[in-house]
Amino acid sequence: MSDHEHLKQLTRELFRNALLRANKPLWLNRADEHESFTLELNAKQLICAALAVSVLNELVHGGGLAVSPAITRSVMRQVAQLLPRATKREIQVETAGILDWLSGALALLPADDEPWPTWHETEADLEQHLATIRRAMDEKLDLEIHYYSHWRREMTIRRVTPIKLDAARYLQAYCHLRDDERVFRLSRIHEVALAAPSEEPGTPAS
């Protein structure tokens, strides 16, 4: 058995045991080779595990960990099936906060690296960005943002559909580049503008 299959098997057993201990309904779907689990309520007992896997997934994409991204993505998909959308969004925000804390408190950056840029020179810059984001949300428009991804060490141009502002620090949005919901730290948004309806999703900046 490969390491990937072994991890998936262990994950399924952990989920099964957690659900049984919590006295939650458990259904097994044997339409394929893998078991799938459905939780009737909000799966609170899985939130901590989901948060840990989410953080690990981001760290793996940043490099330096001996874990295959395919493994973390596989576990993430299994966890996501068990959680409601609102809970997954909360986990994304918590993940972003934990990564920020790790970078500062544990000094994860190499000694010769500079910390990631903070693009807002003044509060006025931040307020201007917030005003644009709020307008897009009110008018149900997409945004184009220039976003610095610290873990990938690159500036990207992305088309996003804003969903929610969280404490004026994070933007929850659907990212057309990644084809998934993402959380963006406002201090890493260099530019933000309303996207024209005919524009294509953003591509990595050259």
mmCIF file of N, CA and C in Angstrom, residues 33-90:
data_model
loop_
_atom_site.group_PDB
_atom_site.id
_atom_site.type_symbol
_atom_site.label_atom_id
_atom_site.label_comp_id
_atom_site.label_asym_id
_atom_site.label_seq_id
_atom_site.Cartn_x
_atom_site.Cartn_y
_atom_site.Cartn_z
ATOM 1 N N GLU A 33 -14.669 2.253 -4.342
ATOM 2 C CA GLU A 33 -13.790 1.547 -3.423
ATOM 3 C C GLU A 33 -13.665 2.252 -2.078
ATOM 4 N N HIS A 34 -14.038 3.513 -1.999
ATOM 5 C CA HIS A 34 -13.803 4.298 -0.802
ATOM 6 C C HIS A 34 -15.097 4.526 -0.038
ATOM 7 N N GLU A 35 -14.978 4.558 1.269
ATOM 8 C CA GLU A 35 -16.118 4.867 2.107
ATOM 9 C C GLU A 35 -16.287 6.376 2.199
ATOM 10 N N SER A 36 -17.535 6.834 2.218
ATOM 11 C CA SER A 36 -17.790 8.257 2.412
ATOM 12 C C SER A 36 -18.680 8.416 3.632
ATOM 13 N N PHE A 37 -18.481 9.506 4.358
ATOM 14 C CA PHE A 37 -19.188 9.720 5.602
ATOM 15 C C PHE A 37 -20.050 10.964 5.495
ATOM 16 N N THR A 38 -21.273 10.899 5.979
ATOM 17 C CA THR A 38 -22.171 12.041 5.962
ATOM 18 C C THR A 38 -22.590 12.348 7.394
ATOM 19 N N LEU A 39 -22.402 13.590 7.808
ATOM 20 C CA LEU A 39 -22.765 13.991 9.156
ATOM 21 C C LEU A 39 -24.063 14.779 9.101
ATOM 22 N N GLU A 40 -25.010 14.428 9.956
ATOM 23 C CA GLU A 40 -26.330 15.043 9.903
ATOM 24 C C GLU A 40 -26.303 16.495 10.371
ATOM 25 N N LEU A 41 -25.463 16.816 11.383
ATOM 26 C CA LEU A 41 -25.439 18.163 11.936
ATOM 27 C C LEU A 41 -24.254 18.944 11.385
ATOM 28 N N ASN A 42 -23.645 19.807 12.235
ATOM 29 C CA ASN A 42 -22.639 20.716 11.705
ATOM 30 C C ASN A 42 -21.203 20.234 11.857
ATOM 31 N N ALA A 43 -21.010 19.014 12.342
ATOM 32 C CA ALA A 43 -19.682 18.399 12.395
ATOM 33 C C ALA A 43 -18.686 19.221 13.201
ATOM 34 N N LYS A 44 -19.125 19.723 14.359
ATOM 35 C CA LYS A 44 -18.214 20.537 15.169
ATOM 36 C C LYS A 44 -16.976 19.751 15.616
ATOM 37 N N GLN A 45 -17.155 18.439 15.794
ATOM 38 C CA GLN A 45 -16.019 17.650 16.260
ATOM 39 C C GLN A 45 -14.919 17.545 15.212
ATOM 40 N N LEU A 46 -15.207 17.949 13.954
ATOM 41 C CA LEU A 46 -14.194 17.876 12.898
ATOM 42 C C LEU A 46 -13.508 19.214 12.638
ATOM 43 N N ILE A 47 -13.931 20.278 13.306
ATOM 44 C CA ILE A 47 -13.409 21.602 12.978
ATOM 45 C C ILE A 47 -11.916 21.697 13.270
ATOM 46 N N CYS A 48 -11.488 21.193 14.424
ATOM 47 C CA CYS A 48 -10.063 21.274 14.769
ATOM 48 C C CYS A 48 -9.212 20.509 13.764
ATOM 49 N N ALA A 49 -9.677 19.317 13.386
ATOM 50 C CA ALA A 49 -8.932 18.535 12.403
ATOM 51 C C ALA A 49 -8.903 19.246 11.059
ATOM 52 N N ALA A 50 -10.028 19.832 10.670
ATOM 53 C CA ALA A 50 -10.090 20.548 9.392
ATOM 54 C C ALA A 50 -9.155 21.744 9.396
ATOM 55 N N LEU A 51 -9.095 22.459 10.515
ATOM 56 C CA LEU A 51 -8.211 23.619 10.611
ATOM 57 C C LEU A 51 -6.753 23.197 10.510
ATOM 58 N N ALA A 52 -6.394 22.106 11.179
ATOM 59 C CA ALA A 52 -5.012 21.627 11.126
ATOM 60 C C ALA A 52 -4.621 21.227 9.708
ATOM 61 N N VAL A 53 -5.513 20.524 9.022
ATOM 62 C CA VAL A 53 -5.225 20.109 7.648
ATOM 63 C C VAL A 53 -5.138 21.320 6.731
ATOM 64 N N SER A 54 -5.987 22.320 6.954
ATOM 65 C CA SER A 54 -5.959 23.533 6.136
ATOM 66 C C SER A 54 -4.630 24.261 6.276
ATOM 67 N N VAL A 55 -4.143 24.397 7.515
ATOM 68 C CA VAL A 55 -2.845 25.048 7.739
ATOM 69 C C VAL A 55 -1.733 24.241 7.088
ATOM 70 N N LEU A 56 -1.751 22.924 7.277
ATOM 71 C CA LEU A 56 -0.724 22.075 6.681
ATOM 72 C C LEU A 56 -0.736 22.186 5.168
ATOM 73 N N ASN A 57 -1.924 22.245 4.577
ATOM 74 C CA ASN A 57 -2.037 22.360 3.129
ATOM 75 C C ASN A 57 -1.354 23.622 2.617
ATOM 76 N N GLU A 58 -1.550 24.752 3.317
ATOM 77 C CA GLU A 58 -0.906 26.001 2.912
ATOM 78 C C GLU A 58 0.602 25.930 3.096
ATOM 79 N N LEU A 59 1.068 25.324 4.177
ATOM 80 C CA LEU A 59 2.504 25.206 4.410
ATOM 81 C C LEU A 59 3.162 24.315 3.362
ATOM 82 N N VAL A 60 2.468 23.255 2.981
ATOM 83 C CA VAL A 60 3.006 22.365 1.946
ATOM 84 C C VAL A 60 3.177 23.111 0.637
ATOM 85 N N HIS A 61 2.182 23.928 0.261
ATOM 86 C CA HIS A 61 2.276 24.694 -0.979
ATOM 87 C C HIS A 61 3.399 25.713 -0.907
ATOM 88 N N GLY A 62 3.745 26.152 0.306
ATOM 89 C CA GLY A 62 4.845 27.094 0.453
ATOM 90 C C GLY A 62 6.205 26.445 0.293
ATOM 91 N N GLY A 63 6.255 25.109 0.352
ATOM 92 C CA GLY A 63 7.521 24.416 0.179
ATOM 93 C C GLY A 63 8.181 24.130 1.514
ATOM 94 N N GLY A 64 9.159 23.210 1.479
ATOM 95 C CA GLY A 64 9.959 22.948 2.661
ATOM 96 C C GLY A 64 9.441 21.840 3.553
ATOM 97 N N LEU A 65 8.302 21.231 3.229
ATOM 98 C CA LEU A 65 7.772 20.143 4.023
ATOM 99 C C LEU A 65 7.760 18.871 3.190
ATOM 100 N N ALA A 66 8.130 17.773 3.842
ATOM 101 C CA ALA A 66 8.211 16.495 3.133
ATOM 102 C C ALA A 66 6.845 15.813 3.092
ATOM 103 N N VAL A 67 5.853 16.520 2.633
ATOM 104 C CA VAL A 67 4.500 15.989 2.479
ATOM 105 C C VAL A 67 4.024 16.343 1.081
ATOM 106 N N SER A 68 3.462 15.373 0.398
ATOM 107 C CA SER A 68 2.991 15.621 -0.958
ATOM 108 C C SER A 68 1.752 16.505 -0.933
ATOM 109 N N PRO A 69 1.708 17.563 -1.778
ATOM 110 C CA PRO A 69 0.492 18.382 -1.869
ATOM 111 C C PRO A 69 -0.732 17.555 -2.244
ATOM 112 N N ALA A 70 -0.526 16.487 -3.019
ATOM 113 C CA ALA A 70 -1.656 15.642 -3.414
ATOM 114 C C ALA A 70 -2.311 15.002 -2.193
ATOM 115 N N ILE A 71 -1.509 14.661 -1.193
ATOM 116 C CA ILE A 71 -2.054 14.041 0.014
ATOM 117 C C ILE A 71 -2.901 15.035 0.794
ATOM 118 N N THR A 72 -2.363 16.243 0.997
ATOM 119 C CA THR A 72 -3.127 17.235 1.767
ATOM 120 C C THR A 72 -4.398 17.637 1.028
ATOM 121 N N ARG A 73 -4.332 17.742 -0.309
ATOM 122 C CA ARG A 73 -5.535 18.084 -1.068
ATOM 123 C C ARG A 73 -6.591 16.995 -0.932
ATOM 124 N N SER A 74 -6.133 15.731 -0.943
ATOM 125 C CA SER A 74 -7.067 14.621 -0.816
ATOM 126 C C SER A 74 -7.775 14.650 0.534
ATOM 127 N N VAL A 75 -7.007 14.875 1.597
ATOM 128 C CA VAL A 75 -7.610 14.940 2.929
ATOM 129 C C VAL A 75 -8.532 16.148 3.043
ATOM 130 N N MET A 76 -8.113 17.281 2.449
ATOM 131 C CA MET A 76 -8.949 18.481 2.477
ATOM 132 C C MET A 76 -10.301 18.216 1.825
ATOM 133 N N ARG A 77 -10.293 17.498 0.693
ATOM 134 C CA ARG A 77 -11.553 17.200 0.010
ATOM 135 C C ARG A 77 -12.465 16.350 0.893
ATOM 136 N N GLN A 78 -11.865 15.367 1.581
ATOM 137 C CA GLN A 78 -12.675 14.509 2.442
ATOM 138 C C GLN A 78 -13.277 15.295 3.602
ATOM 139 N N VAL A 79 -12.469 16.172 4.195
ATOM 140 C CA VAL A 79 -12.959 16.984 5.309
ATOM 141 C C VAL A 79 -14.045 17.941 4.830
ATOM 142 N N ALA A 80 -13.832 18.559 3.651
ATOM 143 C CA ALA A 80 -14.777 19.555 3.138
ATOM 144 C C ALA A 80 -16.162 18.963 2.926
ATOM 145 N N GLN A 81 -16.229 17.689 2.585
ATOM 146 C CA GLN A 81 -17.525 17.054 2.357
ATOM 147 C C GLN A 81 -18.348 16.955 3.636
ATOM 148 N N LEU A 82 -17.687 17.048 4.786
ATOM 149 C CA LEU A 82 -18.363 16.859 6.060
ATOM 150 C C LEU A 82 -18.744 18.159 6.754
ATOM 151 N N LEU A 83 -18.347 19.295 6.180
ATOM 152 C CA LEU A 83 -18.562 20.571 6.849
ATOM 153 C C LEU A 83 -19.466 21.485 6.029
ATOM 154 N N PRO A 84 -20.323 22.259 6.675
ATOM 155 C CA PRO A 84 -21.152 23.230 5.960
ATOM 156 C C PRO A 84 -20.309 24.375 5.429
ATOM 157 N N ARG A 85 -20.830 25.073 4.424
ATOM 158 C CA ARG A 85 -20.090 26.147 3.757
ATOM 159 C C ARG A 85 -19.658 27.235 4.743
ATOM 160 N N ALA A 86 -20.540 27.630 5.646
ATOM 161 C CA ALA A 86 -20.203 28.703 6.587
ATOM 162 C C ALA A 86 -19.026 28.312 7.470
ATOM 163 N N THR A 87 -18.989 27.055 7.898
ATOM 164 C CA THR A 87 -17.884 26.591 8.735
ATOM 165 C C THR A 87 -16.581 26.574 7.956
ATOM 166 N N LYS A 88 -16.640 26.174 6.686
ATOM 167 C CA LYS A 88 -15.425 26.160 5.861
ATOM 168 C C LYS A 88 -14.869 27.563 5.688
ATOM 169 N N ARG A 89 -15.753 28.556 5.554
ATOM 170 C CA ARG A 89 -15.280 29.936 5.428
ATOM 171 C C ARG A 89 -14.601 30.392 6.715
ATOM 172 N N GLU A 90 -15.171 30.024 7.864
ATOM 173 C CA GLU A 90 -14.562 30.385 9.137
ATOM 174 C C GLU A 90 -13.185 29.741 9.276
#
